[in-house]
Coordinates of N, CA, C and O in Angstrom, one line a residue:
M257 N 381.3 16.5 52.3 CA 380.3 15.6 52.8 C 380.2 15.9 54.3 O 381.1 16.0 55.0
K258 N 379.0 16.1 54.8 CA 378.7 16.4 56.2 C 378.6 15.1 57.0 O 378.0 14.1 56.5
C259 N 379.2 15.1 58.2 CA 379.1 13.9 59.1 C 378.1 14.1 60.1 O 377.9 15.2 60.7
V260 N 377.3 13.0 60.4 CA 376.3 13.0 61.4 C 376.4 11.6 62.1 O 376.8 10.7 61.5
L261 N 375.9 11.5 63.3 CA 375.9 10.2 64.0 C 377.2 9.5 63.9 O 377.3 8.5 63.1
S262 N 378.1 9.9 64.6 CA 379.5 9.2 64.7 C 380.1 9.2 63.4 O 380.7 8.2 62.9
C263 N 380.1 10.3 62.6 CA 380.8 10.4 61.3 C 380.3 9.5 60.3 O 381.0 9.0 59.4
I264 N 379.0 9.1 60.3 CA 378.4 8.4 59.2 C 378.0 9.4 58.2 O 377.3 10.4 58.5
P265 N 378.4 9.3 56.9 CA 378.0 10.3 55.9 C 376.5 10.5 55.9 O 375.8 9.5 55.9
E266 N 376.1 11.7 55.8 CA 374.6 12.1 55.8 C 373.8 11.3 54.7 O 372.7 10.8 55.1
P267 N 374.3 11.1 53.5 CA 373.5 10.4 52.5 C 373.2 9.0 53.0 O 372.1 8.4 52.7
M268 N 374.1 8.3 53.7 CA 373.9 7.0 54.1 C 372.9 6.9 55.2 O 372.1 6.0 55.3
V269 N 372.8 8.0 56.1 CA 371.8 8.0 57.1 C 370.4 8.1 56.5 O 369.5 7.5 56.9
V270 N 370.3 9.0 55.5 CA 369.1 9.2 54.8 C 368.6 7.9 54.1 O 367.5 7.5 54.2
M271 N 369.6 7.2 53.5 CA 369.3 5.9 52.8 C 368.8 4.9 53.8 O 367.9 4.1 53.6
A272 N 369.5 4.8 55.0 CA 369.1 3.9 56.0 C 367.7 4.2 56.6 O 366.9 3.2 56.8
A273 N 367.4 5.4 56.7 CA 366.1 5.8 57.2 C 365.0 5.4 56.2 O 364.0 4.9 56.6
R274 N 365.3 5.6 54.9 CA 364.3 5.2 53.9 C 364.1 3.7 53.9 O 363.0 3.2 53.7
A275 N 365.2 3.0 54.0 CA 365.1 1.5 54.0 C 364.3 1.0 55.2 O 363.5 0.1 55.0
L276 N 364.5 1.6 56.3 CA 363.7 1.3 57.5 C 362.2 1.6 57.3 O 361.3 0.8 57.7
C277 N 361.9 2.7 56.7 CA 360.5 3.1 56.4 C 359.9 2.1 55.4 O 358.8 1.6 55.6
M278 N 360.6 1.7 54.4 CA 360.1 0.7 53.4 C 359.9 -0.7 54.1 O 358.9 -1.3 53.9
L279 N 360.8 -1.1 55.0 CA 360.7 -2.3 55.7 C 359.4 -2.3 56.6 O 358.7 -3.2 56.6
G280 N 359.2 -1.2 57.3 CA 358.0 -1.0 58.1 C 356.8 -1.1 57.3 O 355.8 -1.8 57.7
L281 N 356.7 -0.5 56.1 CA 355.6 -0.5 55.3 C 355.3 -2.0 54.8 O 354.1 -2.4 54.8
V282 N 356.3 -2.7 54.4 CA 356.1 -4.0 53.9 C 355.6 -4.9 55.0 O 354.7 -5.7 54.8
L283 N 356.2 -4.8 56.2 CA 355.7 -5.6 57.4 C 354.3 -5.3 57.7 O 353.5 -6.1 58.1
A284 N 353.9 -4.0 57.7 CA 352.6 -3.6 58.0 C 351.6 -4.2 57.0 O 350.5 -4.7 57.4
L285 N 351.9 -4.1 55.7 CA 351.0 -4.7 54.7 C 350.9 -6.2 54.8 O 349.8 -6.7 54.7
A286 N 352.0 -6.8 55.1 CA 352.0 -8.3 55.3 C 351.1 -8.7 56.5 O 350.4 -9.7 56.4
S287 N 351.2 -8.0 57.6 CA 350.4 -8.4 58.7 C 349.0 -8.0 58.7 O 348.2 -8.4 59.5
S288 N 348.6 -7.2 57.8 CA 347.2 -6.7 57.7 C 346.3 -7.4 56.7 O 345.3 -6.9 56.4
S289 N 346.8 -8.6 56.2 CA 346.0 -9.3 55.3 C 344.7 -9.7 55.9 O 344.6 -9.9 57.1
S290 N 343.6 -9.8 55.1 CA 342.3 -10.0 55.7 C 342.0 -11.4 55.9 O 341.1 -11.7 56.7
A291 N 342.6 -12.4 55.3 CA 342.3 -13.8 55.5 C 343.6 -14.5 56.0 O 344.6 -14.5 55.3
E292 N 343.5 -15.0 57.2 CA 344.6 -15.7 57.8 C 344.2 -17.1 58.2 O 343.1 -17.3 58.8
Y293 N 344.9 -18.1 57.8 CA 344.6 -19.5 58.1 C 345.8 -20.3 58.6 O 346.3 -21.2 58.0
V294 N 346.3 -19.9 59.8 CA 347.4 -20.5 60.4 C 347.1 -21.9 60.9 O 346.2 -22.0 61.7
G295 N 347.8 -22.9 60.3 CA 347.5 -24.2 60.8 C 346.3 -24.9 60.1 O 346.0 -26.0 60.4
L296 N 345.6 -24.2 59.3 CA 344.4 -24.7 58.6 C 344.6 -24.5 57.1 O 345.3 -23.6 56.7
S297 N 344.0 -25.4 56.4 CA 344.1 -25.3 54.9 C 343.0 -24.2 54.5 O 342.0 -24.0 55.1
A298 N 343.3 -23.6 53.3 CA 342.4 -22.6 52.8 C 341.0 -23.3 52.5 O 340.0 -22.6 52.7
N299 N 341.0 -24.6 52.2 CA 339.7 -25.3 51.9 C 338.9 -25.3 53.2 O 337.7 -25.2 53.2
Q300 N 339.6 -25.6 54.3 CA 338.8 -25.6 55.6 C 338.2 -24.3 56.0 O 337.2 -24.2 56.7
C301 N 338.8 -23.2 55.5 CA 338.3 -21.9 55.8 C 337.4 -21.3 54.7 O 337.0 -20.1 54.8
A302 N 337.1 -22.1 53.7 CA 336.2 -21.6 52.6 C 334.8 -21.8 53.0 O 334.0 -22.6 52.4
V303 N 334.4 -21.2 54.1 CA 333.0 -21.3 54.6 C 332.2 -20.1 54.1 O 332.6 -19.0 54.3
P304 N 331.1 -20.4 53.4 CA 330.3 -19.3 52.9 C 329.8 -18.4 54.1 O 329.6 -18.9 55.2
A305 N 329.8 -17.1 53.8 CA 329.5 -16.1 54.9 C 328.2 -16.5 55.7 O 328.2 -16.4 56.9
K306 N 327.2 -17.0 55.0 CA 325.9 -17.3 55.7 C 326.0 -18.5 56.6 O 325.2 -18.7 57.4
D307 N 327.1 -19.4 56.4 CA 327.2 -20.6 57.1 C 328.3 -20.5 58.2 O 328.5 -21.5 58.9
R308 N 328.9 -19.3 58.4 CA 329.9 -19.2 59.4 C 329.3 -19.3 60.8 O 328.3 -18.7 61.2
V309 N 330.0 -20.1 61.6 CA 329.7 -20.3 63.1 C 330.7 -19.5 63.8 O 331.9 -19.8 63.8
D310 N 330.3 -18.5 64.6 CA 331.2 -17.6 65.4 C 332.1 -18.4 66.3 O 331.6 -19.3 67.0
C311 N 333.4 -18.1 66.3 CA 334.3 -18.8 67.1 C 335.1 -17.8 68.0 O 336.0 -18.1 68.7
G312 N 334.8 -16.5 67.9 CA 335.6 -15.5 68.6 C 334.7 -14.6 69.5 O 333.7 -15.1 70.0
Y313 N 335.2 -13.4 69.6 CA 334.5 -12.4 70.5 C 334.8 -11.1 69.9 O 335.7 -11.0 69.0
P314 N 334.1 -10.0 70.3 CA 334.4 -8.7 69.7 C 335.8 -8.3 69.8 O 336.5 -8.6 70.9
Q315 N 336.4 -7.7 68.8 CA 337.8 -7.2 68.8 C 338.8 -8.3 68.8 O 340.0 -8.1 69.0
V316 N 338.4 -9.6 68.5 CA 339.4 -10.7 68.4 C 340.4 -10.4 67.3 O 340.0 -9.9 66.2
T317 N 341.7 -10.7 67.5 CA 342.6 -10.5 66.4 C 342.8 -11.8 65.6 O 342.4 -12.9 66.1
H318 N 343.4 -11.7 64.5 CA 343.6 -13.0 63.7 C 344.5 -14.0 64.5 O 344.2 -15.2 64.4
E319 N 345.4 -13.5 65.2 CA 346.3 -14.4 66.0 C 345.5 -15.1 67.1 O 345.6 -16.3 67.3
Q320 N 344.7 -14.3 67.8 CA 343.9 -14.9 68.9 C 342.9 -15.9 68.3 O 342.7 -17.0 68.9
C321 N 342.3 -15.6 67.2 CA 341.4 -16.5 66.5 C 342.1 -17.8 66.1 O 341.6 -18.9 66.4
N322 N 343.2 -17.7 65.4 CA 343.9 -18.8 65.0 C 344.4 -19.7 66.2 O 344.4 -20.9 66.1
N323 N 344.7 -19.0 67.3 CA 345.1 -19.8 68.5 C 344.0 -20.6 69.0 O 344.2 -21.6 69.8
R324 N 342.8 -20.3 68.7 CA 341.6 -21.0 69.1 C 341.3 -22.2 68.1 O 340.3 -22.9 68.3
G325 N 342.1 -22.3 67.1 CA 341.9 -23.3 66.0 C 340.8 -22.9 65.0 O 340.2 -23.7 64.4
C326 N 340.6 -21.6 64.9 CA 339.5 -21.1 64.0 C 340.1 -20.3 62.9 O 341.3 -19.9 62.8
C327 N 339.3 -20.0 61.9 CA 339.6 -19.3 60.7 C 339.3 -17.8 60.9 O 338.4 -17.4 61.7
F328 N 340.1 -16.9 60.3 CA 339.9 -15.5 60.4 C 339.9 -14.9 59.0 O 340.8 -15.1 58.2
D329 N 338.8 -14.2 58.7 CA 338.6 -13.5 57.4 C 337.8 -12.3 57.6 O 336.6 -12.3 57.8
S330 N 338.4 -11.1 57.6 CA 337.7 -9.8 57.9 C 337.3 -9.1 56.6 O 337.0 -8.0 56.6
S331 N 337.3 -9.8 55.5 CA 336.9 -9.2 54.2 C 335.4 -9.0 54.0 O 335.1 -8.2 53.1
I332 N 334.6 -9.7 54.7 CA 333.1 -9.5 54.6 C 332.6 -8.9 55.8 O 332.6 -9.4 56.9
P333 N 332.0 -7.7 55.7 CA 331.4 -7.0 56.9 C 330.2 -7.7 57.3 O 329.5 -8.3 56.6
E334 N 329.9 -7.5 58.6 CA 328.6 -7.9 59.3 C 328.4 -9.4 59.3 O 327.3 -9.9 59.3
V335 N 329.5 -10.2 59.2 CA 329.4 -11.6 59.5 C 330.6 -12.0 60.4 O 331.5 -11.1 60.5
P336 N 330.6 -13.1 61.1 CA 331.7 -13.4 62.0 C 333.0 -13.5 61.2 O 333.1 -14.1 60.1
W337 N 334.0 -12.8 61.7 CA 335.3 -12.8 61.1 C 336.2 -13.9 61.7 O 337.1 -14.4 61.0
C338 N 335.9 -14.4 62.9 CA 336.5 -15.5 63.5 C 335.5 -16.6 63.5 O 334.5 -16.5 64.2
F339 N 335.7 -17.7 62.8 CA 334.7 -18.7 62.6 C 335.2 -20.1 62.6 O 336.4 -20.3 62.3
K340 N 334.4 -21.1 62.9 CA 334.8 -22.5 62.9 C 335.1 -23.0 61.5 O 334.4 -22.7 60.6
P341 N 336.2 -23.7 61.4 CA 336.6 -24.3 60.1 C 335.7 -25.4 59.7 O 335.1 -26.1 60.5
L342 N 335.7 -25.7 58.4 CA 335.0 -26.9 57.9 C 335.9 -28.1 58.3 O 337.1 -28.0 58.4
Q343 N 335.2 -29.2 58.6 CA 336.0 -30.4 58.9 C 336.4 -31.1 57.6 O 335.6 -31.2 56.7
E344 N 337.7 -31.4 57.5 CA 338.2 -32.0 56.3 C 337.6 -33.4 56.2 O 337.6 -34.2 57.2
Q345 N 337.2 -33.8 55.0 CA 336.6 -35.1 54.8 C 337.8 -36.1 54.5 O 338.5 -35.9 53.5
G346 N 338.0 -37.0 55.4 CA 339.0 -38.0 55.1 C 338.5 -39.2 54.3 O 337.2 -39.3 54.2
E347 N 339.3 -39.9 53.8 CA 338.9 -41.1 53.0 C 338.6 -42.2 53.9 O 339.3 -42.4 54.9
C348 N 337.5 -42.9 53.6 CA 337.1 -44.1 54.4 C 338.0 -45.3 54.0 O 338.2 -45.5 52.8
S349 N 338.5 -45.9 55.0 CA 339.3 -47.1 54.7 C 338.8 -48.3 55.6 O 338.5 -48.1 56.8
F350 N 338.7 -49.4 55.0 CA 338.2 -50.6 55.8 C 339.3 -51.6 55.8 O 340.1 -51.8 55.0

C-alpha cells in the first residue's frame, strides 16, 4: 500500500476526495432550487406570474430577496423572480 499525505493510505485519500465531491454536489443542488420561501408560507408565495409585483432588482439573489420579506421563484422566465407575497387572510374575530 502506498502512503501519501502523512502516511494516510492512498485508497482512503481517494475515498475522502470522492466524499468531498459528493458533498459539494449535494450542497450545490440544494442551494440552487428555484423557489425559496424563507419565513413565508408556500401559500403566500403562490402568486400567479401575471399578478407578481416586483420586489427586487436585477441580479437579486434568493437570499437578498427573502431578506426583503419577499418571495423568490426563478422557474418562470420573463416575470419578476423576486415578488411581494400574498397577504395571509386571518380569521375575523369579534
